[in-house]
Coordinates of C-alpha atoms in Angstrom, one line a residue:
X18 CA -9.8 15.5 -36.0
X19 CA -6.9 13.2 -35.3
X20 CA -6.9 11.8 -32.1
X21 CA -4.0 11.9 -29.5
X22 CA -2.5 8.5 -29.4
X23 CA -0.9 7.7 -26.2
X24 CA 0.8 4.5 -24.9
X25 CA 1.4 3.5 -21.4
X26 CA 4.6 0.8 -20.7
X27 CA 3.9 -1.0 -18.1
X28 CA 0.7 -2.2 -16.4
X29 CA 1.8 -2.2 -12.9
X30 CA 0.8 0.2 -9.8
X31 CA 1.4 3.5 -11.7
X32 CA 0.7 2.0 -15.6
X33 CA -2.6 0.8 -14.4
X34 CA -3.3 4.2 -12.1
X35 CA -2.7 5.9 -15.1
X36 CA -5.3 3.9 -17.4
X37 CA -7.8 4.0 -14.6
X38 CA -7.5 8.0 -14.6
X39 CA -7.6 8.5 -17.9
X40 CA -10.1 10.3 -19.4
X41 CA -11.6 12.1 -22.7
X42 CA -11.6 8.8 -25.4
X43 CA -13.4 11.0 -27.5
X44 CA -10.6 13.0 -28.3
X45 CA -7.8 10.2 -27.3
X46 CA -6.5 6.9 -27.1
X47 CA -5.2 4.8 -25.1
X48 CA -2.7 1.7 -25.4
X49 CA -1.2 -0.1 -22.6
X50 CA 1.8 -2.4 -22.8
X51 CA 2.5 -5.5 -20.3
X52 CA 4.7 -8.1 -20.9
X53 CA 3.1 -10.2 -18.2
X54 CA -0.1 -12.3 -19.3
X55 CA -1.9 -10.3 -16.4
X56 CA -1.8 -7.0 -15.0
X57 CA -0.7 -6.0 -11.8
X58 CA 1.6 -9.0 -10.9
X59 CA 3.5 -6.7 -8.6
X60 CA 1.1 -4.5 -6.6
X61 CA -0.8 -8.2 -5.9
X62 CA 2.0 -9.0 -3.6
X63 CA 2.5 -6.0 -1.9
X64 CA 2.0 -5.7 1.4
X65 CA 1.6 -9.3 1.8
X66 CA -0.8 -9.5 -0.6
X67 CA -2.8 -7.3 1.4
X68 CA -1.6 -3.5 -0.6
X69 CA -1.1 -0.6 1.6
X70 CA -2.2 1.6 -0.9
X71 CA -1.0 4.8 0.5
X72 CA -0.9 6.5 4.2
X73 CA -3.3 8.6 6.1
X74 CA -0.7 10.9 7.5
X75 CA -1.0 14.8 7.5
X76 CA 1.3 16.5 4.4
X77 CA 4.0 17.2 6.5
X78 CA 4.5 13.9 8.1
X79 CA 3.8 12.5 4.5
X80 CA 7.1 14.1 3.4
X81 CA 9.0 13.3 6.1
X82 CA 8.7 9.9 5.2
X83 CA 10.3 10.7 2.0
X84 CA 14.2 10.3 1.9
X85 CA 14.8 11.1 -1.7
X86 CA 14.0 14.0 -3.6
X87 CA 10.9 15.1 -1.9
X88 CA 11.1 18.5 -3.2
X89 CA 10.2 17.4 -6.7
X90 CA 7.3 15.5 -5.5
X91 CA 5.5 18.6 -4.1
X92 CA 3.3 19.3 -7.4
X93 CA 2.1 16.1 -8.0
X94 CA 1.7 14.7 -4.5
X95 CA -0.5 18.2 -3.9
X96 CA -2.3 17.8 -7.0
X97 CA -3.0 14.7 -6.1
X98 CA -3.1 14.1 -2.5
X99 CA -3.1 10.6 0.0
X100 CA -7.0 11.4 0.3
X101 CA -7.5 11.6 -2.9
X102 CA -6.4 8.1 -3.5
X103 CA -8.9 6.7 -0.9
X104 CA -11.5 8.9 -2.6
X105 CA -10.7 7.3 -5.8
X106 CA -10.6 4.3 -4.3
X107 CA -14.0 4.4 -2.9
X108 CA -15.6 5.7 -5.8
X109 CA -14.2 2.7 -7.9
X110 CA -16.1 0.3 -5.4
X111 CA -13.0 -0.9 -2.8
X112 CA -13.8 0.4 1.0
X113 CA -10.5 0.8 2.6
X114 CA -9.5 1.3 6.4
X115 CA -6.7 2.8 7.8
X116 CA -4.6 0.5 10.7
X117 CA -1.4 1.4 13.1
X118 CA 0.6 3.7 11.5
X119 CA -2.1 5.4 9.6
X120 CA -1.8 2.7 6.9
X121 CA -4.8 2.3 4.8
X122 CA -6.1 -1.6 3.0
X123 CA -8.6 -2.6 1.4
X124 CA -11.0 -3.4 3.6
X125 CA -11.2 -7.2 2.3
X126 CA -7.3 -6.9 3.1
X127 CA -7.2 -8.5 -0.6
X128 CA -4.6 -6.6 -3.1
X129 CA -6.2 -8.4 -6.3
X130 CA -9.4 -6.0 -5.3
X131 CA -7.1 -3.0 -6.0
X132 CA -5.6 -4.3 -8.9
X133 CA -9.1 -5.8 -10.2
X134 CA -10.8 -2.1 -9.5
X135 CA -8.1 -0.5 -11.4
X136 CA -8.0 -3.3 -14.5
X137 CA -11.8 -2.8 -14.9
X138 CA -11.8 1.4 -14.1
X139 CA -8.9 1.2 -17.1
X140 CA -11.5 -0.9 -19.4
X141 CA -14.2 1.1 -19.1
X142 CA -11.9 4.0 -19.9
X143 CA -11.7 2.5 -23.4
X144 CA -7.9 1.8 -22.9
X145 CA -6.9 -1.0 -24.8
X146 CA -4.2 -3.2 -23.0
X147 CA -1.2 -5.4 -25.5
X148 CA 0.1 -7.9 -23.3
X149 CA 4.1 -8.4 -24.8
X150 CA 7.2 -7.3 -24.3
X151 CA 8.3 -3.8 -25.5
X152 CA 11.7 -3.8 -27.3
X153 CA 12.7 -0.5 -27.6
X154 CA 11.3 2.9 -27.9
X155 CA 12.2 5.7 -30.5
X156 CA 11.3 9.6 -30.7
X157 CA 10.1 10.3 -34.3
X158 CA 9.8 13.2 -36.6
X159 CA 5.8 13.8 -35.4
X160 CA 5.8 11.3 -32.2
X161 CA 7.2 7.7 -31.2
X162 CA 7.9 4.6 -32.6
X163 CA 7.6 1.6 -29.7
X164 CA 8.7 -1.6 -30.9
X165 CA 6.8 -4.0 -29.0
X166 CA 7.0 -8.3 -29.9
X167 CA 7.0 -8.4 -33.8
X168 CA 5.2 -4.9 -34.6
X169 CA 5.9 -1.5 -34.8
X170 CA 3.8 0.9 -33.0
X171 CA 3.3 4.9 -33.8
X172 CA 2.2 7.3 -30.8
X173 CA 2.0 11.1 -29.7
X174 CA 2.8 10.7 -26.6
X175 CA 4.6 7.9 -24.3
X176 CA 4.2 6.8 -20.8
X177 CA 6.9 4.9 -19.3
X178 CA 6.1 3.1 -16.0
X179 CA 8.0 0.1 -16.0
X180 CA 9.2 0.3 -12.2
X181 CA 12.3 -0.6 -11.5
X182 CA 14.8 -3.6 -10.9
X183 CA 13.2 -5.0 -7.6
X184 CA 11.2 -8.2 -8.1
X185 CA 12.7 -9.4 -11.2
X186 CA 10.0 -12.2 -11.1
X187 CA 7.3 -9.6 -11.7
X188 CA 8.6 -8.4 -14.6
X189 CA 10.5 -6.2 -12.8
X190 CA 13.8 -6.0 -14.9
X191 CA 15.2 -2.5 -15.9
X192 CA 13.8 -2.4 -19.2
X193 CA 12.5 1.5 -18.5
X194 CA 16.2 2.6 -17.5
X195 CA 17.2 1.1 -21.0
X196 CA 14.7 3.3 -22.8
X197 CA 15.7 6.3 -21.0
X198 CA 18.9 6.3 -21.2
X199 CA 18.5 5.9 -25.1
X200 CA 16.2 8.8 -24.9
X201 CA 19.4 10.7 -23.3
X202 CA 18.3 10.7 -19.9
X203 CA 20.8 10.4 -17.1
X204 CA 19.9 7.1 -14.9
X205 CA 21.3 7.8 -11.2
X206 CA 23.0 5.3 -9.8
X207 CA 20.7 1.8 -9.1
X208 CA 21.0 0.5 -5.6
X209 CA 18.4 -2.1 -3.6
X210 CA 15.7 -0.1 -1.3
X211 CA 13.7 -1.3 1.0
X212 CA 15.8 -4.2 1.6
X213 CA 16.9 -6.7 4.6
X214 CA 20.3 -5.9 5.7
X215 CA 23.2 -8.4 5.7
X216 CA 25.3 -8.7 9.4
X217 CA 28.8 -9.7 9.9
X218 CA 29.5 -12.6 12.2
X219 CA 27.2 -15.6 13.4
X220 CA 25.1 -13.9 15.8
X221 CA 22.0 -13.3 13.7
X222 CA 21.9 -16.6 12.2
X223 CA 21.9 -17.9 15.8
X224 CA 18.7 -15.4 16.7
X225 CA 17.6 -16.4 13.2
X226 CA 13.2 -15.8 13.8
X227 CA 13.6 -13.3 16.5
X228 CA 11.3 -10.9 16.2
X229 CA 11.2 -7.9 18.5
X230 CA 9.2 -5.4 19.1
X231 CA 9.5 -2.0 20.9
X232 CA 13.5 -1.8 20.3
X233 CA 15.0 1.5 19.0
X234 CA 17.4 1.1 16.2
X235 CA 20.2 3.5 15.4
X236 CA 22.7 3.3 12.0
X237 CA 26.2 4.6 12.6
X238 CA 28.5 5.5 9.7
X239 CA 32.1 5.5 10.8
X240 CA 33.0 7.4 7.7
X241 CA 31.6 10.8 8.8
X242 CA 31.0 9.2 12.7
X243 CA 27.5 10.4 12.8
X244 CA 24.4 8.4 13.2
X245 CA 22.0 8.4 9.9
X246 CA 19.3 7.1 11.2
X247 CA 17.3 6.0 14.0
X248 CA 13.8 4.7 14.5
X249 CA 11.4 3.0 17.2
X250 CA 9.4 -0.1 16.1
X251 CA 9.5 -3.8 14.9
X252 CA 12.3 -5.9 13.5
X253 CA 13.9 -9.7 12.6
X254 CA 16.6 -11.5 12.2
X255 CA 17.2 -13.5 9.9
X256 CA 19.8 -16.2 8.7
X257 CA 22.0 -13.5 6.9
X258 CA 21.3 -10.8 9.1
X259 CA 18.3 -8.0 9.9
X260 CA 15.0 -7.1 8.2
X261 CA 11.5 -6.0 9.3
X262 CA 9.7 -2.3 8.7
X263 CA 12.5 -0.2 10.9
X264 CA 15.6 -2.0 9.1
X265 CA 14.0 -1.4 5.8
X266 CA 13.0 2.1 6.3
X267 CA 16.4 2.2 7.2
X268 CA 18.2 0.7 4.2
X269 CA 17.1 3.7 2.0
X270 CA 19.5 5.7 4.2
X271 CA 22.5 3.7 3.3
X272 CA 22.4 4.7 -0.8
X273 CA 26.4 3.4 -1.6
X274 CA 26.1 0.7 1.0
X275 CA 27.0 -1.6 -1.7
X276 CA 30.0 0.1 -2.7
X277 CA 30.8 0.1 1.2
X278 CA 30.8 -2.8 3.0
X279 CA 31.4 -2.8 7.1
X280 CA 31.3 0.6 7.1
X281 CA 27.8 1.2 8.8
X282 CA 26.8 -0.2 12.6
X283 CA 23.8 -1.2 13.7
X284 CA 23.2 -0.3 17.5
X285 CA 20.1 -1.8 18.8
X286 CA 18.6 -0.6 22.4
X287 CA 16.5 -3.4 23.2
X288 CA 15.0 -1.5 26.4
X289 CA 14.6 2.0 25.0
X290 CA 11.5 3.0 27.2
X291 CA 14.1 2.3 30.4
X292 CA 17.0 4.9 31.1
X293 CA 20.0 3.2 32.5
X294 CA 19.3 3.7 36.3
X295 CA 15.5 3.0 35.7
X296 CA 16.8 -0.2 34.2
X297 CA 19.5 -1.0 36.9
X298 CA 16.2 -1.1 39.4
X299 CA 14.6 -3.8 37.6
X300 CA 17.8 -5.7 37.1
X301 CA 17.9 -5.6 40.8
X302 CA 14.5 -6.5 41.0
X303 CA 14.7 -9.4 38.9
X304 CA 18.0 -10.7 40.5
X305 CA 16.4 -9.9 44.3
X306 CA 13.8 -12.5 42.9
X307 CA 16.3 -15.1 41.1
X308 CA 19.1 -14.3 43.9
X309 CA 19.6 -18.3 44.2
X310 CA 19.6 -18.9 40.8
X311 CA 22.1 -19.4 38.2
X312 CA 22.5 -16.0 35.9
X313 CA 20.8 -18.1 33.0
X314 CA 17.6 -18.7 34.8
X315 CA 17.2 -15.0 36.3
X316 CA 16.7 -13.2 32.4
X317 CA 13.6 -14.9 31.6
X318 CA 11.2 -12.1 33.1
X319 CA 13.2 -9.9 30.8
X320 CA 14.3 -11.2 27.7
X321 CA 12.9 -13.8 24.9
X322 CA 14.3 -16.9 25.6
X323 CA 16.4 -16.9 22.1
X324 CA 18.2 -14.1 23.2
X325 CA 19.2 -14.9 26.5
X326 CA 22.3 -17.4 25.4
X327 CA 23.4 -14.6 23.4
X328 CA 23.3 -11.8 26.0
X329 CA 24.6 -13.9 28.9
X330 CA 27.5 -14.9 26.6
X331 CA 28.5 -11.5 25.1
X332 CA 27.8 -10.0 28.7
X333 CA 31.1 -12.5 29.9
X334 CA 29.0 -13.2 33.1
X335 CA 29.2 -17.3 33.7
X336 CA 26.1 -18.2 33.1
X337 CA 26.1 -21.1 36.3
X338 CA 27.1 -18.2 38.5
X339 CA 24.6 -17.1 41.3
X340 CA 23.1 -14.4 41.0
X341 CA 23.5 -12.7 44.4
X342 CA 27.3 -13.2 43.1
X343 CA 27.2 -11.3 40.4
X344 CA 29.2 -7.7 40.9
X345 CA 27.7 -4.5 40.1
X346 CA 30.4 -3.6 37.5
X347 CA 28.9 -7.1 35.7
X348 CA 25.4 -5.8 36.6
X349 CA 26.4 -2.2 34.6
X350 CA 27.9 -4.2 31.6
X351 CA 25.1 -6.3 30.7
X352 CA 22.7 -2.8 31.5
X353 CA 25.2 -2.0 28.4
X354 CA 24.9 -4.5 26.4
X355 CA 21.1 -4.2 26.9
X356 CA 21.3 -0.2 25.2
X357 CA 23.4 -1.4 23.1
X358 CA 23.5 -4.1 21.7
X359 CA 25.8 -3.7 17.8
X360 CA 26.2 -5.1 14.7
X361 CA 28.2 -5.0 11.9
X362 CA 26.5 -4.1 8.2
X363 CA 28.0 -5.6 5.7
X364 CA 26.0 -5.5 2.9
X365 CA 22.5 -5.4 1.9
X366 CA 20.5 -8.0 0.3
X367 CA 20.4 -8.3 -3.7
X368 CA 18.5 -5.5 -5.5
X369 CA 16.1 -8.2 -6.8
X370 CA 14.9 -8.4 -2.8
X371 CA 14.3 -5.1 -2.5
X372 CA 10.9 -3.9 -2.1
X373 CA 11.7 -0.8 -4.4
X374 CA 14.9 0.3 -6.5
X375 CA 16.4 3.4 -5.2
X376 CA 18.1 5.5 -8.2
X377 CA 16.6 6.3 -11.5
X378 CA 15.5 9.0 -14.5
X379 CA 17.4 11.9 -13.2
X380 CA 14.3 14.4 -11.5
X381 CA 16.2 17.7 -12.6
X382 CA 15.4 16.5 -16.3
X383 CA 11.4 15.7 -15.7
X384 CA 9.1 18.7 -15.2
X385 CA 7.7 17.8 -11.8
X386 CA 4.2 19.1 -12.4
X387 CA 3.6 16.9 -15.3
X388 CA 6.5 14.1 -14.9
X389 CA 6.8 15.1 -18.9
X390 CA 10.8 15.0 -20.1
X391 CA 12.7 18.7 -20.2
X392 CA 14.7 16.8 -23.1
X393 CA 12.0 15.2 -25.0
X394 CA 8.3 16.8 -25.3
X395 CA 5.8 14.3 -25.4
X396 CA 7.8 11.5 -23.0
X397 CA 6.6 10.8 -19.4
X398 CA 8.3 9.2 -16.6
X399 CA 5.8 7.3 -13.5
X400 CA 6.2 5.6 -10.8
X401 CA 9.1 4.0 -9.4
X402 CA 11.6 4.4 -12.8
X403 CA 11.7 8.0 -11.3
X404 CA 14.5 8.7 -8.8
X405 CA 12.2 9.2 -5.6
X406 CA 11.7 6.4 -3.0
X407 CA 10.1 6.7 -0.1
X408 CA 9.8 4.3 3.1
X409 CA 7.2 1.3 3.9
X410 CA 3.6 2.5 5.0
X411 CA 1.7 2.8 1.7
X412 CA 4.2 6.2 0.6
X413 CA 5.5 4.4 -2.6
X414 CA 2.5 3.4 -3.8
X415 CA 0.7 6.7 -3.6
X416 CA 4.4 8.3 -5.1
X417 CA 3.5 6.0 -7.9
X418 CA -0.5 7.1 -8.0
X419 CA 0.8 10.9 -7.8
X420 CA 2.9 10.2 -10.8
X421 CA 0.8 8.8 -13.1
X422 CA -1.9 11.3 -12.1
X423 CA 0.2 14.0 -13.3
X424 CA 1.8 12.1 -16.2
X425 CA -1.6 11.1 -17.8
X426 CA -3.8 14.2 -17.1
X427 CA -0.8 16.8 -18.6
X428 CA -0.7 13.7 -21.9
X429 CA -4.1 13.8 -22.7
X430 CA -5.9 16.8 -24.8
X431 CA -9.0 18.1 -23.6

């Protein structure tokens, strides 16, 4: 009998999950395009080069970490579920562990494991991997045509998991949305995910390698004047502005924030575990203990010595004034300033920073159990070309396992 010819573009985290679960040579086969000279150029740097490869959490916490679209992730991510990646991952040969936030590594906190495990699972699956650039893909009377370097290419069926536009350097570069859209799929708008945030004003480039931990953020839009998001955790500022886990978890909240500059705040508590009046106590303590100081040499106990300048100046309290002189209503500002400490957004950083892309292939036109195309039988959609992002903590990565799972099991004929 003939056999069921399928092709896979792009050999990154969901391309390569894909070939590594694919199955049943006898009755198909399997081609897999990379334009890089290696496989896996992306996933080798995530997690800083360590690859959180998915998270431990229970399903409903799982979901909640999922901003966009979760509803049509349901199938797949049930089908194939956050333990089943670290069963898969075990059986291939790469112990993981799971660390703070219920993040699982490989064990040898090496991504090129991952992506070696999954290169040599895909191998022995028979799949045969074509390392150049695909040019363009075209539906056919009886299949596809993929134009890939100087050939022409016929195939059944057609997996397209080129990711998205984040990274350029890894290859990176749209070339899926291109394809789609030919295809007549509806590409949602493309905005950076994932991504540092850029501040107004002087004051982060003067904090520039603060990091703090333990701070609660909160993102204001003035628009609707409702706060969109709000987390507890880690962040950093930069020379341009904010980044670290919380502020990019939070950037996947602010979808048109580069059609919409200044319109967002950022209001930072830097002493969330202290109410006001608990925090008014230890003021007084502090200043009981510094009372013949100067103000500048009575934060220290508090504070990170980079950000002390900064508070003492926005606070308007003379920074050579004793501190038994300070008034109560200064006392009560700088408590303030302390809950509340704001910044401006401006903008976020270029797409090709962004950890992931947010926008994509349209879900309402992708049958969610299968990732197959509603307009054209025989095309699939994995990974992060799809509309669906999720926040840091291994959640995209098993989005783009989930994906491919479903994409290459419903391609392949028993």
């Amino acid at each position: 009998m003939d056999r069921n010819k399928i092709a896979i573009i792009g050999a990154g985290a969901s391309g390569l999950f894909a070939a590594a679960s694919f199955s049943n040579f006898h009755s198909n086969t399997l081609t897999v395009f990379e334009k890089n000279p290696f496989t896996g150029k992306k996933l080798l740097i995530t997690g800083k080069g360590r690859c959180n490869v998915t998270n431990a959490a229970n399903t409903s916490d799982f979901f909640k970490n999922i901003p966009v679209n979760p509803r049509f992730l349901y199938s797949s991510l049930s089908s194939f579920t956050n333990f089943d990646t670290i069963d898969f991952f075990e059986e291939i040969g790469v112990p993981l562990k799971t660390e703070r936030g219920e993040r699982v590594f490989p064990t040898s906190d090496k991504a090129v494991d991952i992506r070696n495990a999954l290169y040599n699972k895909a191998l022995s699956n028979h799949a045969e991997f074509i390392h150049t650039e695909v040019n363009n893909v075209l539906k056919c009377e009886e299949g596809f045509k993929v134009f890939a370097g100087e050939k022409e290419y016929y195939f059944d069926k057609v997996i397209i998991a080129t990711g998205g536009l984040s990274y350029p350097l890894t290859g990176s570069t749209g070339d899926g949305y291109k394809f789609a859209k030919k295809l007549s799929h509806t590409v949602t708008a493309l905005s950076p995910s994932l991504v540092p945030l850029v501040c107004n004003g002087n004051l982060c480039k003067e904090l520039m390698g603060l990091s703090l931990k333990n701070v609660a953020l909160k993102i204001y839009d003035k628009r609707i004047e409702k706060f969109v998001y709000e987390d507890f955790g880690e962040m950093i500022f930069t020379h341009y502005g904010i980044s670290g886990p919380m502020v990019l978890s939070a950037s996947s909240h602010l979808r048109d924030i580069s059609s919409s500059p200044d319109v967002y705040i950022a209001h930072i508590d830097l002493k969330p575990a202290l109410e006001n009046e608990k925090l008014n106590t230890r003021l007084l303590s502090d200043f009981e203990k510094y009372k013949n100081k100067d103000f500048q040499n009575s934060l220290k106990d508090l504070l990170p010595s980079k950000l002390i300048p900064v508070i003492i100046r926005l606070s308007g309290i003379d920074s050579r004034k004793k501190v038994n002189e300070i008034t109560r209503e200064e006392r009560y500002k700088l408590i303030g300033l302390l809950k509340d400490f704001s910044l401006t957004i401006h903008s976020a950083r270029p797409i090709s920073e962004a950890i992931i892309t947010s926008g994509g292939v349209n879900v309402s036109e992708i049958n969610p159990k299968t990732m197959e195309s509603k307009k054209v039988p025989g095309l699939y959609f994995a990974g992060e070309i799809i509309d669906v992002d999720a926040y840091t903590g291994g959640f995209n990565l098993q989005i783009a396992f989930s994906t491919a799972y479903a994409a290459i099991k419903s391609a392949q004929i028993d």
